Short mmCIF file of C-alpha atoms in Angstrom, two decimals:
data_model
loop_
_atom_site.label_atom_id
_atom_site.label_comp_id
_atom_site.label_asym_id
_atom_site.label_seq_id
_atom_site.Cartn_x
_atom_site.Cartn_y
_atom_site.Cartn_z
CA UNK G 1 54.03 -55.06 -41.60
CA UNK G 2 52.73 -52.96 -44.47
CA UNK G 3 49.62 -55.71 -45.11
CA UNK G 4 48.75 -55.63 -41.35
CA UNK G 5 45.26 -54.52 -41.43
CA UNK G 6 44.96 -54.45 -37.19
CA UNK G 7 46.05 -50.59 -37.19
CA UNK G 8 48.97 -51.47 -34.84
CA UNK G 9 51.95 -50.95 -37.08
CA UNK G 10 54.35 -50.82 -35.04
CA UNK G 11 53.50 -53.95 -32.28
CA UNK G 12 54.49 -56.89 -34.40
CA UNK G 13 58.05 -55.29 -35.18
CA UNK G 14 58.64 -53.91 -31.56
CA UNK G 15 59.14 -57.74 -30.65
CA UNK G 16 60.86 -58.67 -33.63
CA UNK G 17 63.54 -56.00 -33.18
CA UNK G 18 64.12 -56.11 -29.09
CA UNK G 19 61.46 -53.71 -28.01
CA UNK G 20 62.30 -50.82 -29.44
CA UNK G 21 59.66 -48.95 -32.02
CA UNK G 22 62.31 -46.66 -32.77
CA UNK G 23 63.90 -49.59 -34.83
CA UNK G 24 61.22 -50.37 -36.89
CA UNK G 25 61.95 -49.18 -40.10
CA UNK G 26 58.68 -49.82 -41.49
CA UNK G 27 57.30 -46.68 -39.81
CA UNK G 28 60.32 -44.70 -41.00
CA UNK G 29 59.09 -43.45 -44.32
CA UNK G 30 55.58 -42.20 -42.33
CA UNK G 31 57.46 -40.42 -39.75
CA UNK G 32 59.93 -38.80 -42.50
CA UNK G 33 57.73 -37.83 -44.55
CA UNK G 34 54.83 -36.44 -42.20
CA UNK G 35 57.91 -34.74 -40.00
CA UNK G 36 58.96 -32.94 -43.60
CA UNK G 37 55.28 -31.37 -44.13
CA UNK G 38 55.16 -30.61 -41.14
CA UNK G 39 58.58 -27.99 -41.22
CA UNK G 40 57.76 -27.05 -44.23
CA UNK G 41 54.60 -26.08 -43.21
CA UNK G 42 55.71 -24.61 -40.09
CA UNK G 43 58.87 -22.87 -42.06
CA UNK G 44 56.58 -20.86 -44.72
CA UNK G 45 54.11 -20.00 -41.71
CA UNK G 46 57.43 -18.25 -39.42
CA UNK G 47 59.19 -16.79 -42.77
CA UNK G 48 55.75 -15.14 -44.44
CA UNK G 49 53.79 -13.91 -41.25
CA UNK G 50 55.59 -14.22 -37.92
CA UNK G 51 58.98 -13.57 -38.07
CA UNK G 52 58.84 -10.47 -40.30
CA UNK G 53 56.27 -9.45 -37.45
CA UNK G 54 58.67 -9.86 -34.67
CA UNK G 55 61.91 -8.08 -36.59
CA UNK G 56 59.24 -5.66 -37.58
CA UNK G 57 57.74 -5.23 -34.12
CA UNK G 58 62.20 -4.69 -32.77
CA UNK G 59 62.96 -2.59 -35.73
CA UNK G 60 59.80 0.05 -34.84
CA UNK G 61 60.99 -0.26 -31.05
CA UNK G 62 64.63 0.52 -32.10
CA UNK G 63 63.84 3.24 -34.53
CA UNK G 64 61.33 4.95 -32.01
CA UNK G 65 64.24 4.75 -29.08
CA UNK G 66 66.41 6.30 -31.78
CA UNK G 67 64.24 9.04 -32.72
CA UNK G 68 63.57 9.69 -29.10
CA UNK G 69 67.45 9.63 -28.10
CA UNK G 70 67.54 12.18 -31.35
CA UNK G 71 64.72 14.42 -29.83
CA UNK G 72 66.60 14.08 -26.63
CA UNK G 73 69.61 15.40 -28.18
CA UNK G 74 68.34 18.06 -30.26
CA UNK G 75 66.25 19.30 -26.85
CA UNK G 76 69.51 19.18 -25.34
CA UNK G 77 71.24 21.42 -27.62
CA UNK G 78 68.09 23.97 -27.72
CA UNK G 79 68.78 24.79 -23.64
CA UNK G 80 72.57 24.67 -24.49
CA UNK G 81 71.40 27.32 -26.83
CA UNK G 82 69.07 29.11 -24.75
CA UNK G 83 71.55 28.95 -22.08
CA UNK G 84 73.78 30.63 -23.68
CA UNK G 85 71.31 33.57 -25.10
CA UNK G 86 70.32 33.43 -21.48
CA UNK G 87 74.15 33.71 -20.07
CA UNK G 88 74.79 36.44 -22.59
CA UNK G 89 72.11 38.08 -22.04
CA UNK G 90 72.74 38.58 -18.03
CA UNK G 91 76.30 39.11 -19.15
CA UNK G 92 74.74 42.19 -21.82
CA UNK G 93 72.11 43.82 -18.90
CA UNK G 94 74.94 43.96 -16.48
CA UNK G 95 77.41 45.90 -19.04
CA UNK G 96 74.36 48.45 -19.47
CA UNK G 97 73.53 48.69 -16.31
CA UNK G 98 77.26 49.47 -15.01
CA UNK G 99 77.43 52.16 -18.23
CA UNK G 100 74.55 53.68 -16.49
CA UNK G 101 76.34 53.78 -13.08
CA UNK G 102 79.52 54.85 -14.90
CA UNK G 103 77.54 57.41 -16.93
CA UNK G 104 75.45 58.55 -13.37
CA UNK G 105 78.44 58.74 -11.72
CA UNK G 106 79.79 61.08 -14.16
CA UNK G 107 76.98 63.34 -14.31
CA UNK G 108 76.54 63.29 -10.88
CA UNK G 109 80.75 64.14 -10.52
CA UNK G 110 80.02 67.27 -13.13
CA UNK G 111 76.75 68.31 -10.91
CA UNK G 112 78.95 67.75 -7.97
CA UNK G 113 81.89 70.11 -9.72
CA UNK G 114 79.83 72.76 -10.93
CA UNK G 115 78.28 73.16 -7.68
CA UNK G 116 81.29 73.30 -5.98
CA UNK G 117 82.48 75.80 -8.85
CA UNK G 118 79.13 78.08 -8.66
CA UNK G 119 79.46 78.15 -4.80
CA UNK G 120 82.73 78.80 -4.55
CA UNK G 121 82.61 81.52 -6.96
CA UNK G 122 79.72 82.67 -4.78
CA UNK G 123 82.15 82.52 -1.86
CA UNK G 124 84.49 84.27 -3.30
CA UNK G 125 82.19 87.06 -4.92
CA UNK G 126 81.09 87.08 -1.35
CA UNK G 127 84.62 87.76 0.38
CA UNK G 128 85.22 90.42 -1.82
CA UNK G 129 82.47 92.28 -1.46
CA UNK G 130 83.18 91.98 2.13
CA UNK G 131 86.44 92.52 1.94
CA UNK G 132 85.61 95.68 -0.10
CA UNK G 133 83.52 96.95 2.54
CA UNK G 134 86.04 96.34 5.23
CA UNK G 135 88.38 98.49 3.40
CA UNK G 136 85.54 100.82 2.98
CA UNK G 137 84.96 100.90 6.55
CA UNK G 138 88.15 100.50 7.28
CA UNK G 139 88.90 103.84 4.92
CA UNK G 140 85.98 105.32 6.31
CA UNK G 141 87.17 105.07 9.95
CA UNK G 142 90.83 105.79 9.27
CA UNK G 143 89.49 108.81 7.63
CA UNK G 144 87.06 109.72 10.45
CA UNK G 145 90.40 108.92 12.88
CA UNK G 146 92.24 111.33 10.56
CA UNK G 147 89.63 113.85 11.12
CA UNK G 148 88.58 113.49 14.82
CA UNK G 149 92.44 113.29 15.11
CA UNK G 150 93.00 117.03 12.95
CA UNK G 151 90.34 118.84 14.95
CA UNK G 152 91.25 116.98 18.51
CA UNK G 153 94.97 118.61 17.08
CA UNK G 154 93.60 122.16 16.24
CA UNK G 155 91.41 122.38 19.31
CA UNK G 156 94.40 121.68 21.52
CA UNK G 157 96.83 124.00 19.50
CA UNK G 158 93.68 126.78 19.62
CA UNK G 159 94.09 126.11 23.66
CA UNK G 160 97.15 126.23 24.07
CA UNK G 161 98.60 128.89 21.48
CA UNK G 162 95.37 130.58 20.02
CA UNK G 163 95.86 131.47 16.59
CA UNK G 164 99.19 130.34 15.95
CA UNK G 165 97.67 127.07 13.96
CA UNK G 166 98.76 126.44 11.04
CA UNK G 167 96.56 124.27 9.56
CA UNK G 168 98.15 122.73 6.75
CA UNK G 169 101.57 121.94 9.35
CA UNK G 170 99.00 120.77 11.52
CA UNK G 171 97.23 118.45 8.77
CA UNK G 172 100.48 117.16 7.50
CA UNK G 173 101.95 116.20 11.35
CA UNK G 174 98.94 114.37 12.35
CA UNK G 175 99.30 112.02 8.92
CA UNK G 176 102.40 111.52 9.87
CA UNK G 177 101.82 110.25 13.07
CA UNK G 178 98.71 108.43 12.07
CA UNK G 179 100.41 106.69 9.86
CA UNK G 180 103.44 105.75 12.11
CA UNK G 181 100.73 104.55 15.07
CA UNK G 182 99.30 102.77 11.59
CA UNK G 183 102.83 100.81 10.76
CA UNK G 184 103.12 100.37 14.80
CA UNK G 185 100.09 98.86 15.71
CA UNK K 1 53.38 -42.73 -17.78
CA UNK K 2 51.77 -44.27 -15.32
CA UNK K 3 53.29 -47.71 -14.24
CA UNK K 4 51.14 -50.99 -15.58
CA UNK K 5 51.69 -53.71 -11.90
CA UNK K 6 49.51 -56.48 -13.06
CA UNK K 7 46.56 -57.86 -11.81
CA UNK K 8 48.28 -60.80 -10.65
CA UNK K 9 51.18 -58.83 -8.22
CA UNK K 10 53.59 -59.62 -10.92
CA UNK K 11 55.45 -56.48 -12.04
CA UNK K 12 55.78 -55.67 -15.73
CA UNK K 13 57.66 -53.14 -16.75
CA UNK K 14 57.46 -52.00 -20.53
CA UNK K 15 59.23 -48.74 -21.04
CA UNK K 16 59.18 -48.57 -24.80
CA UNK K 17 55.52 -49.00 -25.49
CA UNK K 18 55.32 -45.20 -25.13
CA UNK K 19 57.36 -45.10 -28.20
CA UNK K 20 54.96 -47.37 -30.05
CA UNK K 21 53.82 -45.51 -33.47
CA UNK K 22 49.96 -46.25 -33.92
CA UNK K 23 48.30 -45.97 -37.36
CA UNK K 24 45.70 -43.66 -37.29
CA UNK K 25 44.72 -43.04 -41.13
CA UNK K 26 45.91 -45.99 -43.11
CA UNK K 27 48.00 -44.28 -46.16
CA UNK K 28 49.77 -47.82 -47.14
CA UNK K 29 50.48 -46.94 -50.92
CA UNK K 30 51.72 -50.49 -51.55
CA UNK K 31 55.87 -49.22 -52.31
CA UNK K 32 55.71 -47.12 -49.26
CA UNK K 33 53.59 -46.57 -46.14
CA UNK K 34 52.84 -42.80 -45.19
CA UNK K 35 50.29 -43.57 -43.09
CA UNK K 36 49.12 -40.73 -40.69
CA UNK K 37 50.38 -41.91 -37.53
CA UNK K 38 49.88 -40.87 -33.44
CA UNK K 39 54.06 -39.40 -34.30
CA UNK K 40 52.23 -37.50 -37.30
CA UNK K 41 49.54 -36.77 -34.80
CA UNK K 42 51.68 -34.95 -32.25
CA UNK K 43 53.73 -33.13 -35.08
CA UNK K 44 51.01 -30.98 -36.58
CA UNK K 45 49.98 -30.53 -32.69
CA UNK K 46 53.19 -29.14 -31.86
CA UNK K 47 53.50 -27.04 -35.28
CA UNK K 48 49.92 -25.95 -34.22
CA UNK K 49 50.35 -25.03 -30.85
CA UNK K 50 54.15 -23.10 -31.91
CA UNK K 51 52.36 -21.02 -34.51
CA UNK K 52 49.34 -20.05 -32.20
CA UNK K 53 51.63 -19.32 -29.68
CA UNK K 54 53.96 -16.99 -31.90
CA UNK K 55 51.09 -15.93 -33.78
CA UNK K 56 49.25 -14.74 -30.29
CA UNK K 57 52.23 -13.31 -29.28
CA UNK K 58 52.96 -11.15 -32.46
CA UNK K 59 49.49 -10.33 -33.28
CA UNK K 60 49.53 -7.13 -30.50
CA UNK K 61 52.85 -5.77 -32.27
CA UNK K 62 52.69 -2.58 -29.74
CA UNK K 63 56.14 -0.76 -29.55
CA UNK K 64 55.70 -1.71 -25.52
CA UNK K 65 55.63 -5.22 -25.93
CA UNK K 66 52.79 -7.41 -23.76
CA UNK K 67 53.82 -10.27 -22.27
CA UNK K 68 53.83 -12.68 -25.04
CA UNK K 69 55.34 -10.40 -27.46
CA UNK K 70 58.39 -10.06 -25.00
CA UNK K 71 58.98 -13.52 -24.92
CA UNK K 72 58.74 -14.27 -28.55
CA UNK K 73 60.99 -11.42 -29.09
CA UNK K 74 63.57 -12.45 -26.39
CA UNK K 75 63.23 -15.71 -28.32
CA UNK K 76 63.91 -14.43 -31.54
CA UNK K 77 66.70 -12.26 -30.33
CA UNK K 78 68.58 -15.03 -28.73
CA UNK K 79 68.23 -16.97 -31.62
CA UNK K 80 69.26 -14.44 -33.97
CA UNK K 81 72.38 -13.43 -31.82
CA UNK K 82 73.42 -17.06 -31.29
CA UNK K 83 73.17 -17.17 -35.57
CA UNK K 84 75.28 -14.17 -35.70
CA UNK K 85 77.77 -14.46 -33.00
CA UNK K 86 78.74 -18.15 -34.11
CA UNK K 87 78.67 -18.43 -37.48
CA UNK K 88 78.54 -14.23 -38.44
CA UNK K 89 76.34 -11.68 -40.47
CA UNK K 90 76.87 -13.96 -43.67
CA UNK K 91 74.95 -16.83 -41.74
CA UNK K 92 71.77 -14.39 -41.18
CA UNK K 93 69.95 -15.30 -44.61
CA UNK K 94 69.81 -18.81 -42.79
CA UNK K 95 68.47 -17.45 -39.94
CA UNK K 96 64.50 -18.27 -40.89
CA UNK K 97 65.85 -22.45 -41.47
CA UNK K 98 67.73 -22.22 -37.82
CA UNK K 99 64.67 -20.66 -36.39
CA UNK K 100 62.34 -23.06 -37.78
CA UNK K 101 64.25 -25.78 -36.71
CA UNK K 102 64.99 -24.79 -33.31
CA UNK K 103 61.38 -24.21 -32.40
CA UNK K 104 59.94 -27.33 -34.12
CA UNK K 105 62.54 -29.54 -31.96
CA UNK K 106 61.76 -27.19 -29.04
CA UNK K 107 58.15 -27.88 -29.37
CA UNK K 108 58.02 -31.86 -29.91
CA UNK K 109 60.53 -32.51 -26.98
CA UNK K 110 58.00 -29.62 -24.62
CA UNK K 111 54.77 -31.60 -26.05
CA UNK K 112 56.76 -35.18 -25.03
CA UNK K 113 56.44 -33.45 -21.06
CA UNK K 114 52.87 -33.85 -21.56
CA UNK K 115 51.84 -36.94 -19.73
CA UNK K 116 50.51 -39.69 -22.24
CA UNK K 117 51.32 -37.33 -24.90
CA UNK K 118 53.98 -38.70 -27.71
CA UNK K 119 57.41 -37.74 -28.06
CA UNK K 120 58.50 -37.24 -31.62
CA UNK K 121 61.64 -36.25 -31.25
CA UNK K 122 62.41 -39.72 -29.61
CA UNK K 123 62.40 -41.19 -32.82
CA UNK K 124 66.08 -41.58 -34.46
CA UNK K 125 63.65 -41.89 -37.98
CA UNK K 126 62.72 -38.06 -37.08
CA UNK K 127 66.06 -36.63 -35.90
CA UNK K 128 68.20 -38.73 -38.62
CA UNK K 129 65.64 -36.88 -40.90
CA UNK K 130 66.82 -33.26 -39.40
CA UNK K 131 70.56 -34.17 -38.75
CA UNK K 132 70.62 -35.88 -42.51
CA UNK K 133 68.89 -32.71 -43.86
CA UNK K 134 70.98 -30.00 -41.88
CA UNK K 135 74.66 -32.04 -42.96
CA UNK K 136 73.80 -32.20 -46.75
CA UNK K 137 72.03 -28.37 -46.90
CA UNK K 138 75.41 -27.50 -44.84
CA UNK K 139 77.83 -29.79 -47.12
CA UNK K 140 75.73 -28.13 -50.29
CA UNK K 141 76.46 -24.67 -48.82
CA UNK K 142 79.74 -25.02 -48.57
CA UNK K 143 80.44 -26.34 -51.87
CA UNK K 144 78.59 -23.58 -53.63
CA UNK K 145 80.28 -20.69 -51.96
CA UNK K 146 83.87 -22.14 -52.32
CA UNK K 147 83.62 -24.71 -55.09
CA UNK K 148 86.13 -27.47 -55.52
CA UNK K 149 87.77 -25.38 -52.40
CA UNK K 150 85.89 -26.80 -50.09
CA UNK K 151 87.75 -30.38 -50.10
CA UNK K 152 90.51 -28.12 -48.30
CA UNK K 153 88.55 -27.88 -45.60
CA UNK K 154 89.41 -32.01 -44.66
CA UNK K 155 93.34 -31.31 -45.68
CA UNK K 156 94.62 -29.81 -42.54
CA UNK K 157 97.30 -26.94 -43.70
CA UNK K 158 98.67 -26.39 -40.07
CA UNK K 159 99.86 -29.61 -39.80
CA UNK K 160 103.30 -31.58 -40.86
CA UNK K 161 103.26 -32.47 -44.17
CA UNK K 162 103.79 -36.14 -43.60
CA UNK K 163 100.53 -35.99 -41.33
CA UNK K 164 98.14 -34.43 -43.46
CA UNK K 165 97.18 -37.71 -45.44
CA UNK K 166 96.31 -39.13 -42.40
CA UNK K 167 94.46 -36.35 -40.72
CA UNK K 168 92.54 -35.92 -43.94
CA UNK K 169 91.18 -39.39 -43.21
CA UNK K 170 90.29 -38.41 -39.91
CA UNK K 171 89.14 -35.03 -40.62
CA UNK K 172 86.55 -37.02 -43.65
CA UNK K 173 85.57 -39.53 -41.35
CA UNK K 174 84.71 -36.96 -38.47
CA UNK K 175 82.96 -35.11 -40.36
CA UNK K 176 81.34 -37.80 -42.08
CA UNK K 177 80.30 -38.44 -38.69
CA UNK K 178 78.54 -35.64 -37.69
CA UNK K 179 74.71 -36.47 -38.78
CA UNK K 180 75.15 -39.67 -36.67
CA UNK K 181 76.08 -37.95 -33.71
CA UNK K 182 74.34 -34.52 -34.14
CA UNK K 183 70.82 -37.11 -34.53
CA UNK K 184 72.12 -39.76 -31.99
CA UNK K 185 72.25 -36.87 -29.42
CA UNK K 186 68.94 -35.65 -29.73
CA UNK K 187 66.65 -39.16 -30.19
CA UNK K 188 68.81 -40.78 -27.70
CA UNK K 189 68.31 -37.93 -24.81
CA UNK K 190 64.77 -37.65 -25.35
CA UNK K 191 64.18 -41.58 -25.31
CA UNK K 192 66.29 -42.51 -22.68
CA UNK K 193 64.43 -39.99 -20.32
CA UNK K 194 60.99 -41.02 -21.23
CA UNK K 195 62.00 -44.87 -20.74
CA UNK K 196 63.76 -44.07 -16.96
CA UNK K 197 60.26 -41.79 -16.03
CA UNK K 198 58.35 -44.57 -17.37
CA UNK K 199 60.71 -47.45 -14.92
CA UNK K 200 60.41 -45.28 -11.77
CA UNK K 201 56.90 -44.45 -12.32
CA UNK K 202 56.18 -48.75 -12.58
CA UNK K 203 58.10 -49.18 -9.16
CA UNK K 204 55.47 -46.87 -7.40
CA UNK K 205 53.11 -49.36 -7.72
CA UNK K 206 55.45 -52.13 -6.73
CA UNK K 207 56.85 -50.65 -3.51
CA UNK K 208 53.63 -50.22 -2.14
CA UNK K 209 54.51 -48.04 0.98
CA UNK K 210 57.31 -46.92 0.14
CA UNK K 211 56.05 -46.20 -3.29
CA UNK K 212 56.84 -41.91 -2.59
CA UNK K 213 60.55 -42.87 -3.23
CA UNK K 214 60.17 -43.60 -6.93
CA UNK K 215 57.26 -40.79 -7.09
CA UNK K 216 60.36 -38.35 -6.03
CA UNK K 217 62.62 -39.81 -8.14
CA UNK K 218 59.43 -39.03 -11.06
CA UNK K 219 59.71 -35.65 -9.89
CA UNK K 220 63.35 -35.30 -9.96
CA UNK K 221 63.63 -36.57 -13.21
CA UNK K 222 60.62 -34.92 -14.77
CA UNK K 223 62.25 -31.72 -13.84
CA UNK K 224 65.72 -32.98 -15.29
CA UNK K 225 63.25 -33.91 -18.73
CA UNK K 226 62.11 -30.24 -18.71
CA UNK K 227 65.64 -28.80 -18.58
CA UNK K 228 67.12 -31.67 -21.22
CA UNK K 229 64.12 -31.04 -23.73
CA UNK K 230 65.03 -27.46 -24.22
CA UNK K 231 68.59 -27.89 -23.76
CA UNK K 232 69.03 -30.40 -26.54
CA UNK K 233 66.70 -28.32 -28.98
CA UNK K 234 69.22 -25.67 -28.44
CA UNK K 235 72.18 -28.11 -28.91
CA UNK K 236 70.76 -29.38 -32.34
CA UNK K 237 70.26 -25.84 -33.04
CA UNK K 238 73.83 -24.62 -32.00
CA UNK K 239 75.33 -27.41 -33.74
CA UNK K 240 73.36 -26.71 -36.77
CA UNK K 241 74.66 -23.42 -36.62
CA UNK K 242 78.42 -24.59 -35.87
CA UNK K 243 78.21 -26.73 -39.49
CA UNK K 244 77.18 -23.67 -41.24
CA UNK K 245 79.91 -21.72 -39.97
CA UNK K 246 82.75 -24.50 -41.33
CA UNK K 247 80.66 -24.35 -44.45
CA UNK K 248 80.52 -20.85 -44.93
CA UNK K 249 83.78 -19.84 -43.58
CA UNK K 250 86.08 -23.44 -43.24
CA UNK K 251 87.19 -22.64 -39.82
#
């Protein structure tokens, strides 16, 4: 078949061997050896510029998702964080604020006491003085009584025995019974 | 593909002229012929068209991958995790070969779907080629990383003594085997569709009205051809991958 010069390699031998080209084993050598260029060709064109492209092209995508996922993470743990300074925070302004109340309160209590102290004292400087003057008065008209009671006493005795008083007797009798219609009433 | 009825009513039928290999650039160097042939042809087409392809797809490289760039990626993922999950992280450094491999076969049987296109990969010269060069690469492999060792892989140490002689033989001759098959598989597949399209589609012509059974049949089978094509690039490639892993790790 090799001399054939009709450019039909294959035609001739197709007959010879039942009709099928695929057992003409003239053409073998061709199709093995332009099949072998071929991958080798198409093997050093993958392995220098295409594949490294395509693990390059994953490698970028997995790193990027894996920085991401590591920004992710760290942003997660910064609100954990401020969370936290937030939480304690709220947790700090409400201990303050109740030692203010507790501290108000106290002041307030003292204000309250000494107050309550001063007026009572006032009260009671109050009742005394009253109390002193009710005694005064209270003197006052006991002694008046005593009096209106020693003349009313002399006046009568001067009416009805004329100079027969003795005053002092006289003086000393109506104490006496002053002070027992004192005890009585 | 279109079915030749004669002029004269009578039908012919020639499914394997679509298989013919036409000289195109006469190479005949006397001891050997490497003439540049329509099979040649439709190589380099299908190398060209997988690395324009790829290379449109990877030329973006944006971390949010366009369309192209997905696919090639899914691609390459897939690949890579069929590598790895059947024959392990050892059988990575192979990964570029497997790759390679996978989307050349991928590529001829795809460019075969063409109508009036040729199918490479329907030649048993081409897939003996890949089957012969994956079983001695794998066979090398193997005998480099364990050495003499590597015999132990045909003597069968879970069996009875008295069996292992014979299972040895079986064990040599099955794997001794495996080229024929793993090549078989492929060429035969890709041929045997081509040559039923090519039947139904002569019968169209034949049947006259009722020529839009055949043509559904065509249809039927064309979209069987689709799924087989990339199916059987990723059975070479699988198997490919299954030899490395007895090579590398001997079961």
């Amino acid at each position: 078949m090799a001399t054939e010069e009709t450019g039909n390699v294959a035609a001739g031998a197709a007959e010879q061997s039942g009709g099928m080209p695929q057992l003409n084993f003239d053409t073998w050598a061709s199709q093995i050896f332009w099949t072998a260029v071929a991958l080798f060709i198409l093997y050093k064109i993958l392995n220098r510029s295409i594949l490294p492209r395509i693990s390059g092209a994953l490698e970028d995508r997995h790193n990027a998702i894996a920085d991401d996922l590591d920004r992710a993470d760290e942003l997660k743990r910064e609100a954990e964080t401020a969370t936290e300074t937030h939480r304690q925070g709220l947790a700090d302004a409400r201990a303050s604020a109740q030692k203010i109340i507790d501290q108000q309160q106290e002041e307030i209590d003292a204000e309250l006491a000494a107050a309550e102290a001063e007026a009572e004292a006032e009260i009671a400087a109050k009742l005394a003085e009253s109390e002193k003057r009710i005694s005064e008065i209270r003197a006052e008209a006991s002694g008046n009584a005593q009096q209106i009671a020693r003349e009313t006493a002399r006046s009568i005795l001067e009416k009805i025995a004329p100079g027969l008083a003795n005053s002092d007797a006289l003086d000393a009798a109506v104490a006496r019974a002053l002070e027992k219609s004192e005890l009585s009433s | 593909m279109a079915g030749k009825p004669a002029a004269d009513g009578e039908l012919v039928i020639d499914p394997m002229s679509q298989f013919e290999i036409k000289r195109l650039v006469n190479m005949d160097l006397g001891i050997i012929d490497l003439s540049f042939t329509n099979s040649a042809l439709f190589t380099f087409i299908a190398v060209a068209l997988t690395v324009v392809l790829l290379w449109v797809a990877v030329s973006g490289h944006s971390l949010v991958p366009s369309r192209a760039q997905s696919m090639a990626e899914v691609f390459y993922e897939f690949t890579r995790n069929m590598v790895r999950d059947t024959a392990g992280n050892e059988a990575l450094k192979y990964f570029p070969y497997i790759f390679t491999l996978f989307v050349f076969i991928l590529a001829c049987n795809l460019l075969g779907m063409v109508p009036y296109s040729f199918t490479v990969t329907s030649h048993f010269a081409v897939t003996v080629f890949l089957a012969l060069s994956v079983f001695i690469t794998v066979t090398v492999i193997g005998f480099m990383k364990h050495g003499a060792k590597f015999f132990l892989f045909f003597w069968p140490m879970s069996a009875p003594p008295v069996m292992r002689p014979f299972l040895c033989i079986i064990e040599v001759i099955s794997y001794l085997a495996r080229p024929i098959s793993h090549s078989i598989r492929l060429g035969a597949n890709m041929m045997a569709g081509h040559a039923v399209l090519k039947v139904l589609a002569a019968f169209v012509g034949a049947l006259g009205v009722f020529g839009f059974l055949p043509i559904l049949g065509v249809v039927g089978i064309t979209a069987l051809e689709f799924l087989v094509a990339v199916l059987q690039a990723y059975v070479f490639a699988i198997l490919t991958v299954v030899y490395l892993n007895d090579a590398l790790h001997m079961h």
